[in-house]
Short mmCIF file of C-alpha atoms and ligand atoms in Angstrom, two decimals:
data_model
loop_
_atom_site.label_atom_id
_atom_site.label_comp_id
_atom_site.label_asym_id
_atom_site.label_seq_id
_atom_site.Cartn_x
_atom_site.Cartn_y
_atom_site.Cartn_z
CA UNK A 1 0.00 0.00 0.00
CA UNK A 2 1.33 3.80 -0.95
CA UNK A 3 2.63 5.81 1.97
CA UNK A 4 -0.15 8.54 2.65
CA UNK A 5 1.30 11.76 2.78
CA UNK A 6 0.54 14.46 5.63
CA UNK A 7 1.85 18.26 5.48
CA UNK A 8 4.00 18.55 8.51
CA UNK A 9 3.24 22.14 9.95
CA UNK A 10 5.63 22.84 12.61
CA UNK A 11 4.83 26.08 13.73
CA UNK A 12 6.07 28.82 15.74
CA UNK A 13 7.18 29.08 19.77
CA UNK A 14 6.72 25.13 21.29
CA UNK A 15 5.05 24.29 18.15
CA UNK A 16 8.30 22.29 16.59
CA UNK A 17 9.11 20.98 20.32
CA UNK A 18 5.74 19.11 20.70
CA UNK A 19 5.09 18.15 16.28
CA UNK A 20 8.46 16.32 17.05
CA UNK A 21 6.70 14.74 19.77
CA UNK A 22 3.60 13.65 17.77
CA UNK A 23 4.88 12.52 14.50
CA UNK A 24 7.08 10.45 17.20
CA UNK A 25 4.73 8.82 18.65
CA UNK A 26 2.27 8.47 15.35
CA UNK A 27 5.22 6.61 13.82
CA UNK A 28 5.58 4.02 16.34
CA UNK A 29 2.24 3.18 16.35
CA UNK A 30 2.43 2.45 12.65
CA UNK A 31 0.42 4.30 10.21
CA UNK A 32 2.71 4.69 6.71
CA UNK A 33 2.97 7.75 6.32
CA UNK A 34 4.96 10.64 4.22
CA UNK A 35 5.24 13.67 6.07
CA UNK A 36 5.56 16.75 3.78
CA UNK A 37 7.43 19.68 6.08
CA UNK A 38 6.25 23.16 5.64
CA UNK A 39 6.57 26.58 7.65
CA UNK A 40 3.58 28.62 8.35
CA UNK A 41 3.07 31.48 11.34
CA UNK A 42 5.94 34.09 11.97
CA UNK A 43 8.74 31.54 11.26
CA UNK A 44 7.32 31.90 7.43
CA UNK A 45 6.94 35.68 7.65
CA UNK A 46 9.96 36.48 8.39
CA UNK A 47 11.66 34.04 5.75
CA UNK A 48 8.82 34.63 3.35
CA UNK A 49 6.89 38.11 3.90
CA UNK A 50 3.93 35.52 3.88
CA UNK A 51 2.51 33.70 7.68
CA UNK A 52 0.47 31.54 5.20
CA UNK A 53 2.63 31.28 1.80
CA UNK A 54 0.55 29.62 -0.67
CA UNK A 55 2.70 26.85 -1.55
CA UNK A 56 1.57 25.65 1.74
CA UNK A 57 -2.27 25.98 0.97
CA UNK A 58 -1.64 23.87 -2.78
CA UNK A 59 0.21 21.42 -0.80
CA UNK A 60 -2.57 20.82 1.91
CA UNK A 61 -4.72 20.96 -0.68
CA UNK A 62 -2.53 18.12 -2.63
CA UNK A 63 -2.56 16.11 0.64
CA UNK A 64 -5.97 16.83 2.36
CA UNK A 65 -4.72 16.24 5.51
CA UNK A 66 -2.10 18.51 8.16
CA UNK A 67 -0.69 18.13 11.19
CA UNK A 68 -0.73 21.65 12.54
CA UNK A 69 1.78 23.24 15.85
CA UNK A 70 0.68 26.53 16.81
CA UNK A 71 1.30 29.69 15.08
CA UNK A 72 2.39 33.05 16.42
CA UNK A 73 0.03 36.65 15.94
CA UNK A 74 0.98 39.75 16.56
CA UNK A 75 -1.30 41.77 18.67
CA UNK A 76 -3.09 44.02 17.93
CA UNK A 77 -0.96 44.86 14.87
CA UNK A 78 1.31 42.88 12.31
CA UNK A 79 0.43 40.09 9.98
CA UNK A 80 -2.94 38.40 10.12
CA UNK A 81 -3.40 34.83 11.27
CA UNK A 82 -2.41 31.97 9.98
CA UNK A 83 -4.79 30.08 11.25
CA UNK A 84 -8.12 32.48 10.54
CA UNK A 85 -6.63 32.26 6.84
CA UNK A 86 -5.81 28.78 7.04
CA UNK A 87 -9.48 27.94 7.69
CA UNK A 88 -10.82 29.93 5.42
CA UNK A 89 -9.08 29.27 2.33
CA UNK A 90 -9.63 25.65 3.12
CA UNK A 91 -13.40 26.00 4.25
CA UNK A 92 -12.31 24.08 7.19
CA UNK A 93 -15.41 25.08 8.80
CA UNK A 94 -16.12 23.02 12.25
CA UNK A 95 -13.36 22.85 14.75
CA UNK A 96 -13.53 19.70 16.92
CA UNK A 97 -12.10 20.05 20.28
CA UNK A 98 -12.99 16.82 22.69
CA UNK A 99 -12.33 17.86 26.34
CA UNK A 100 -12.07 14.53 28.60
CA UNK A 101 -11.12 13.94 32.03
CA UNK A 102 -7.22 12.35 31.75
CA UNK A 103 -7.24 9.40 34.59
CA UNK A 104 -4.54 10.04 36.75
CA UNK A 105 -4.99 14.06 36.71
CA UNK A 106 -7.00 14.84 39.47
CA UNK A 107 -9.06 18.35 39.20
CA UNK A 108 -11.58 19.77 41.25
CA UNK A 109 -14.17 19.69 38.44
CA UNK A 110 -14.69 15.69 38.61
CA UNK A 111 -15.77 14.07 35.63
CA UNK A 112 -16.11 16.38 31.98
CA UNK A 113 -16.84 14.40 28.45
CA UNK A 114 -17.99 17.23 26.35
CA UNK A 115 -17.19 18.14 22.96
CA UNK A 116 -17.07 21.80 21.50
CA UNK A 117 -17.96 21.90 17.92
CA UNK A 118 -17.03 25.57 16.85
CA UNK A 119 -18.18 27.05 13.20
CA UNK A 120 -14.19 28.36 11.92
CA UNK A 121 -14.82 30.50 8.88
CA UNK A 122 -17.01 33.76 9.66
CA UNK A 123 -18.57 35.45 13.11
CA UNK A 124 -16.21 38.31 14.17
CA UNK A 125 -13.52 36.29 12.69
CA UNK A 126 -14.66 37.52 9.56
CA UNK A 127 -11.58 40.71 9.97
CA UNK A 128 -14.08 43.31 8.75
CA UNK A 129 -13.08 46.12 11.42
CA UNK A 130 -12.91 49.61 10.37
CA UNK A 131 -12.09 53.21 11.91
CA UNK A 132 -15.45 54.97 11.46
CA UNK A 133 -14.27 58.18 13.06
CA UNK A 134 -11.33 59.11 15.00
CA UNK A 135 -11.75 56.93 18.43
CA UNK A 136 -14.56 54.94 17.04
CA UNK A 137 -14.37 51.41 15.89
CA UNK A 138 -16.63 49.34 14.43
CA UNK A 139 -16.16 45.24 14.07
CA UNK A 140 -18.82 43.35 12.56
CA UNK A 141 -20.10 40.52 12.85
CA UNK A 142 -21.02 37.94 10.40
CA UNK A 143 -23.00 35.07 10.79
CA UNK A 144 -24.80 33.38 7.40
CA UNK A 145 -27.52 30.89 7.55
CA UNK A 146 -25.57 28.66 5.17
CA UNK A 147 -22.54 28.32 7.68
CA UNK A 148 -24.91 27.89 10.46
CA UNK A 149 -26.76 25.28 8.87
CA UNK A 150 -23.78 23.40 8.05
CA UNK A 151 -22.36 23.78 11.33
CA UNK A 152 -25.24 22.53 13.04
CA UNK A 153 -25.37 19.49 10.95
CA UNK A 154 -22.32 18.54 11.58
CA UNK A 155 -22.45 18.87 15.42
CA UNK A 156 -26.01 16.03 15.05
CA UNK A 157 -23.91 14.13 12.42
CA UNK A 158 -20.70 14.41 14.80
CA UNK A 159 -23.17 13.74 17.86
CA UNK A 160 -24.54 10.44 16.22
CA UNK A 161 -21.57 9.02 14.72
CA UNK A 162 -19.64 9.30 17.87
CA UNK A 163 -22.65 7.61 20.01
CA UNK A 164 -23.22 11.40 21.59
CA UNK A 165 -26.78 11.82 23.33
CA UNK A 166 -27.24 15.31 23.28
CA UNK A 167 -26.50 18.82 21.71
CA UNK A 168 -26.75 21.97 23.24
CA UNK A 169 -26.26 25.62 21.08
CA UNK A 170 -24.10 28.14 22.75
CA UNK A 171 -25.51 31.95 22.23
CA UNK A 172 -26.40 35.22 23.36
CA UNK A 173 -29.60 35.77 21.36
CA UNK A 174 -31.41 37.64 23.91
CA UNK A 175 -28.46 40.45 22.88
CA UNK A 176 -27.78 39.71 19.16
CA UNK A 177 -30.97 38.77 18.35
CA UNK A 178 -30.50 38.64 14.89
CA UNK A 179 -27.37 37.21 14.36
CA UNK A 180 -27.32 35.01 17.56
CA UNK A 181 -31.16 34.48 16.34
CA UNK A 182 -30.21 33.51 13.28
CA UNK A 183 -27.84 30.63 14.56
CA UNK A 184 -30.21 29.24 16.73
CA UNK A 185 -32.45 29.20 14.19
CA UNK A 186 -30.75 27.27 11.97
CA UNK A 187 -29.73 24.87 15.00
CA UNK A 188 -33.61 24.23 15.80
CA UNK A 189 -34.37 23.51 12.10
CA UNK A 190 -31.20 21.02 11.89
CA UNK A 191 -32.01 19.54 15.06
CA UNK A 192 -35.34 18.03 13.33
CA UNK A 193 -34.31 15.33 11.44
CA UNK A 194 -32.29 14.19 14.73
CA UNK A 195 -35.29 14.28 17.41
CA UNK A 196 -35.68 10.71 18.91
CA UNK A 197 -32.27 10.19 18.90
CA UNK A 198 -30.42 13.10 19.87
CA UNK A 199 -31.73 15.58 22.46
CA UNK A 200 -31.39 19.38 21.78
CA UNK A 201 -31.23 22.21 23.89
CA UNK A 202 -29.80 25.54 24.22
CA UNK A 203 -27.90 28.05 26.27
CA UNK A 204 -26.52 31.53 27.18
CA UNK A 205 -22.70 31.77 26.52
CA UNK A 206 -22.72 33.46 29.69
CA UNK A 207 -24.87 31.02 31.68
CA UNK A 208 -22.69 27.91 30.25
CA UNK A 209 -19.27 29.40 31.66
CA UNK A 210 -20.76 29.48 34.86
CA UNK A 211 -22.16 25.93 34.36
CA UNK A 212 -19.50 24.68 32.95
CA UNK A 213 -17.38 25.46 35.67
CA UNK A 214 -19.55 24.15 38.44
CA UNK A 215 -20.47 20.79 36.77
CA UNK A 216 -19.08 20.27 33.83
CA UNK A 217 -20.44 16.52 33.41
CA UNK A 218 -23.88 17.92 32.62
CA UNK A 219 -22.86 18.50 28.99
CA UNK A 220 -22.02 16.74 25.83
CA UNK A 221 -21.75 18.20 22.56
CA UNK A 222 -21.34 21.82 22.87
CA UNK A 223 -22.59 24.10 19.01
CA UNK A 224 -20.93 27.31 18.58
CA UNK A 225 -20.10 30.21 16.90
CA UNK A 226 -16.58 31.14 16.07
CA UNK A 227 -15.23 33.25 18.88
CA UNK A 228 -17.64 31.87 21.39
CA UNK A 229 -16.34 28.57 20.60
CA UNK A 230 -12.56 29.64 20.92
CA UNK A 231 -12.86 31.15 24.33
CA UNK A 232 -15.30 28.11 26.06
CA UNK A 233 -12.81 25.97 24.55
CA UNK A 234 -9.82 26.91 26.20
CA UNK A 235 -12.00 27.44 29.66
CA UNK A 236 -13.37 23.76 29.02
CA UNK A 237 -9.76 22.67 28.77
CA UNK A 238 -8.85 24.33 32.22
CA UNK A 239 -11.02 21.77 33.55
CA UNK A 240 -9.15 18.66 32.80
CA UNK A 241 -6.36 20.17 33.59
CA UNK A 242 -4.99 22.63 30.91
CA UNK A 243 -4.38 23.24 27.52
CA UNK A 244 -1.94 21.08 27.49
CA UNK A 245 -4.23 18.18 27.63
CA UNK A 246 -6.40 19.46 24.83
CA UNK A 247 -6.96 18.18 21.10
CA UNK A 248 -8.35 19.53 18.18
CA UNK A 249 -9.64 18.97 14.70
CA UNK A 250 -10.67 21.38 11.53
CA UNK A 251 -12.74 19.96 9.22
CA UNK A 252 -13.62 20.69 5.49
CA UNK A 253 -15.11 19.02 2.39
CA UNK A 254 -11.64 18.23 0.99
CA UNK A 255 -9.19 18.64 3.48
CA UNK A 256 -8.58 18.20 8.05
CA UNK A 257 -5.88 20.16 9.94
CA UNK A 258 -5.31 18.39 13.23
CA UNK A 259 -3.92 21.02 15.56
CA UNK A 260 -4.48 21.49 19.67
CA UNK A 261 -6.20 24.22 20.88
CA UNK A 262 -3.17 25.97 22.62
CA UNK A 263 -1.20 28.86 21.37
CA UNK A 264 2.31 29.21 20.35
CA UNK A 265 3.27 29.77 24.35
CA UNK A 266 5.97 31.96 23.74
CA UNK A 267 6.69 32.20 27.84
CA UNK A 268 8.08 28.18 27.54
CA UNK A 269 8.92 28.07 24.49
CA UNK A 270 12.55 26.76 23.81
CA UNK A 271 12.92 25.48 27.61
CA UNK A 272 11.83 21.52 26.85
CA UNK A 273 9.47 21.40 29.41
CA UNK A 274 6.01 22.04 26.83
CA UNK A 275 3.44 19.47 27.43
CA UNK A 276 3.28 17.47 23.83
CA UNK A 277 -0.17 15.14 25.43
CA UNK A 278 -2.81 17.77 23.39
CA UNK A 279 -0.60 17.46 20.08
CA UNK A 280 -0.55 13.78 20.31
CA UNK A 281 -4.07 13.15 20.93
CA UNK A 282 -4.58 16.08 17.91
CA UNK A 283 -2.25 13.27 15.85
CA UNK A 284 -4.64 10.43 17.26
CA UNK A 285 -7.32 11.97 15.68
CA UNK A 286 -5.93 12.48 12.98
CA UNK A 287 -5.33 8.82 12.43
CA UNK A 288 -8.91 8.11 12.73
CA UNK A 289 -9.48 10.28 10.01
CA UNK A 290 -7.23 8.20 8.04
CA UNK A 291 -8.52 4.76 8.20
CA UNK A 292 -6.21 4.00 11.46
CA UNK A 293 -8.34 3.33 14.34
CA UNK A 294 -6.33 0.82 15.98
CA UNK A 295 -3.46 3.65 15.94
CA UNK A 296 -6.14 6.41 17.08
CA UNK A 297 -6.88 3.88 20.01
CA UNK A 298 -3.35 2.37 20.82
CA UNK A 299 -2.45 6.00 21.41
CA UNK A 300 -4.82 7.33 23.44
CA UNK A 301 -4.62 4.67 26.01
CA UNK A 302 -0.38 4.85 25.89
CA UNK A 303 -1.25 8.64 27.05
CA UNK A 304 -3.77 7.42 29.62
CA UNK A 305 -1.09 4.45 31.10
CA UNK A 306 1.27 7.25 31.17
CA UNK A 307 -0.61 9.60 33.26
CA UNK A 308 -1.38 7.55 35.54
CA UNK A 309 1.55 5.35 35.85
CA UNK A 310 4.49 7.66 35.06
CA UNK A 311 4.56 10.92 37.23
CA UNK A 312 7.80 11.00 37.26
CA UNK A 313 7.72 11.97 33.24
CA UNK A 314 4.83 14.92 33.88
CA UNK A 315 5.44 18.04 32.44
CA UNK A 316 5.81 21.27 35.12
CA UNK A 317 1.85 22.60 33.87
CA UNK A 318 0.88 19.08 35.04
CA UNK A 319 2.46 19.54 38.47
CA UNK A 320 5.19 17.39 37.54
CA UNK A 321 9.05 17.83 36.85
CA UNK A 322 9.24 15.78 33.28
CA UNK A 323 10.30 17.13 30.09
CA UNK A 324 8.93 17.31 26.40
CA UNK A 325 11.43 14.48 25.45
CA UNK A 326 10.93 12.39 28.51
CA UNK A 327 6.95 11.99 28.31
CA UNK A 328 7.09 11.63 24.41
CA UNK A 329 10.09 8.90 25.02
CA UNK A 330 7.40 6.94 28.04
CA UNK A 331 4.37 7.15 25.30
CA UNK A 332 6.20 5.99 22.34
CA UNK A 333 7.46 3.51 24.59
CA UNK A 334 3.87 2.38 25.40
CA UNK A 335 2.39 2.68 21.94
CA UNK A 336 5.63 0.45 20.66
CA UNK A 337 4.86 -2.15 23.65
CA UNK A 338 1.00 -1.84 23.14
CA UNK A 339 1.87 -2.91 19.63
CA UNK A 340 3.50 -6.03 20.14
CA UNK A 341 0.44 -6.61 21.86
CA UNK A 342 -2.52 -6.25 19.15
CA UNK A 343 -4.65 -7.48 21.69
CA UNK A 344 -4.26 -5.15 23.96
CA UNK A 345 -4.49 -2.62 21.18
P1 NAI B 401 -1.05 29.90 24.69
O1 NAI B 401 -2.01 28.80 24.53
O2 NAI B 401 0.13 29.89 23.80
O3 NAI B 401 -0.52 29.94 26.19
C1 NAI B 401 -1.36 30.19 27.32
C2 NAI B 401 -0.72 29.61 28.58
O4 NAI B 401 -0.80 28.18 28.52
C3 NAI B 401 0.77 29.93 28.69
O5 NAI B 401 1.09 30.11 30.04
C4 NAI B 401 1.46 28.69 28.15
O6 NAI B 401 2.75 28.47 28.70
C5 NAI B 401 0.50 27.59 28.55
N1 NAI B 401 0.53 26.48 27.59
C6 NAI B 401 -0.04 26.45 26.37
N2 NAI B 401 0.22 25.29 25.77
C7 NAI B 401 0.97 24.57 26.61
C8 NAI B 401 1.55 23.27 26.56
N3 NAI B 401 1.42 22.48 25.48
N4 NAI B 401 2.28 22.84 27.62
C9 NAI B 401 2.41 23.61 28.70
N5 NAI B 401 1.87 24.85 28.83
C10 NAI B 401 1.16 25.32 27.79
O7 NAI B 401 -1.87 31.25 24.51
P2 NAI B 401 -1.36 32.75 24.36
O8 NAI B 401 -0.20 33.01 25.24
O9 NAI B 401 -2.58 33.55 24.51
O10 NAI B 401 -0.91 32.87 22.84
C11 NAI B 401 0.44 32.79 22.40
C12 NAI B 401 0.45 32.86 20.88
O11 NAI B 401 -0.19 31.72 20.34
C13 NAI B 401 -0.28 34.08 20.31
O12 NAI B 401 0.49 34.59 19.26
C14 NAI B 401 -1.59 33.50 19.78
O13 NAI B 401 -2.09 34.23 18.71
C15 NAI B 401 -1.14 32.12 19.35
N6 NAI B 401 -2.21 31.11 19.31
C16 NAI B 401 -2.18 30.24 18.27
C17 NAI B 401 -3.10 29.24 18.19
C18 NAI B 401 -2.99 28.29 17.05
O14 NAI B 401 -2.06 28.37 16.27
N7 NAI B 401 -3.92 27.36 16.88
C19 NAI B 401 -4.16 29.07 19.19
C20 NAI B 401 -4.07 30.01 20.28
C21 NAI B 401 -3.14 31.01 20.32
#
């Protein structure tokens, strides 16, 4: 069988340090395939002029599938995302972050098995921003039936396929009543076809943080809008334990990006101590998507042994004293043992 081939996007700040980690650990568990190295985020700018250059974009395109690190943006000026382009240009348009409890990591949260399906390509994402008058800005917001439609379908689809009982829309429609409106809307008509076998309700963004945060078990598949969806996602992955623990998934008609949902973290970035677990899992999933679900599941429980039998090889956000190197090193051990052992697998 031909070696599939998967662009291989670094990144910027820990994003090479925990890649390296993944494509480790993908390796030993087995799936052929050809990894295609590109640079996107500052590293490219600066070589380049271009965070995105479009080689990149024709090469994805080529492959349909990435493995993403993190990307660095400038705040508040300097080049525009990477990512915001990335999905766009792709139509990568549902982000799929699952936030589970990691055995072995105690928080004071208890159990959480939710998963946040974000919409990726418009909302205030959308960069229209403008200086109306000296002092005054305006930044609008844009939210399309079509892309809440789709969105929405994809959480029920998502939600069935993955033997999920219930989905619940994120908003603030009481506020934006026509845009929020609009995307519950479209989430009540989508829900239709689904009633009898997956429950739907909905929510206040502002009434889910505080939910969220007092018993997070009480939800499953989580529907939201673009920046909505990026904010309760890193929130949901402070209760498991960090964003270190948490994976991701952007999804289009022709191509995935597999990327966690942390940043670039500058403030570790270099020192070998970055936490590599939400990469890997990111990599997991993205062997799913390719056929490989004995790799997708061999991996995930080599994290889960390791968490709970290896302290000594946690990272410092975990609590622990471990390096980068040292809890890739224990899970590719584990995957390579768990695959001598197909039974196991
Ligand atoms: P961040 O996620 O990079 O870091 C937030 C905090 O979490 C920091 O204290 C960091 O050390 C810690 N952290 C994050 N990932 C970790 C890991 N794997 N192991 C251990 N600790 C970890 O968010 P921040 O600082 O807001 O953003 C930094 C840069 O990353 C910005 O330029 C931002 O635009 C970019 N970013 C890129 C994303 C992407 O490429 N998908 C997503 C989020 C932010």
């Amino acid at each position: 069988m031909s070696k599939r081939r998967v662009v291989l996007l670094p990144g910027d700040g820990i994003g090479p340090e925990v890649v390296e980690a993944a494509r480790r650990v993908v390796e030993a568990s087995g799936p052929e395939i050809e990894w295609v190295p590109r640079e996107v985020g500052a590293v490219a700018f600066e070589k380049y002029g271009e965070a995105l250059p479009p080689d990149v974009l024709d090469e994805i395109r080529r492959c349909g599938v990435a493995l993403k690190g993190p990307t660095t943006t400038p705040i508040g000026t300097g080049h525009i995302s990477a990512n915001v382009r990335l999905r766009k240009e792709l139509a990568l348009f549902a982000n799929v972050r699952p936030v589970k409890t990691v055995p072995g990591l105690e928080t004071p949260y208890g159990q959480t098995d939710l998963v946040i399906v974000r919409e990726n390509t418009e909302d205030l994402y959308a960069g229209l921003e403008n200086e109306v008058a000296p002092g005054v800005i305006t930044s609008i917001k844009v939210i399309t039936e079509t892309a809440s439609r789709r969105i929405a379908k994809f959480a029920f689809e998502y939600a069935v396929n993955w033997g999920r009982k219930r989905v619940t829309a994120v908003h603030k429609a009481n506020i934006m009543k026509k845009a929020d409106g609009l995307f519950l809307e479209c989430a009540r008509q989508e829900a239709k076809p689904y009633e009898g076998r997956i429950q739907f309700d909905d929510i206040l963004v502002d009434a889910l943080a505080m939910k969220l945060v007092t018993k997070p078990s009480q939800f499953d598949v989580l529907l939201l809008e673009n920046l909505y969806g990026d904010i309760v996602s890193d929130l949901a992955a402070g209760l498991i334990g960090g964003l270190g623990l948490a994976p991701g998934a952007n999804y289009g008609p022709d191509c995935a990006v597999f990327e966690a949902i942390h940043g670039s973290a500058p403030d570790i970035a270099g020192k070998g101590i970055a936490n590599p677990i939400a990469m890997i899992l990111s990599a997991a999933m993205m062997c799913h998507h390719l056929g490989d679900n004995e790799s997708y599941l061999r991996i995930r429980k080599a994290v889960r042994t390791i968490t709970t039998e290896r302290r000594d090889v946690l990272t410092p956000d975990l609590g622990g004293t471990g390096t980068t190197r040292a809890i890739a090193d224990a899970i590719v051990g584990e995957v390579e043992r768990r695959r001598r052992e197909p039974v196991d697998a």
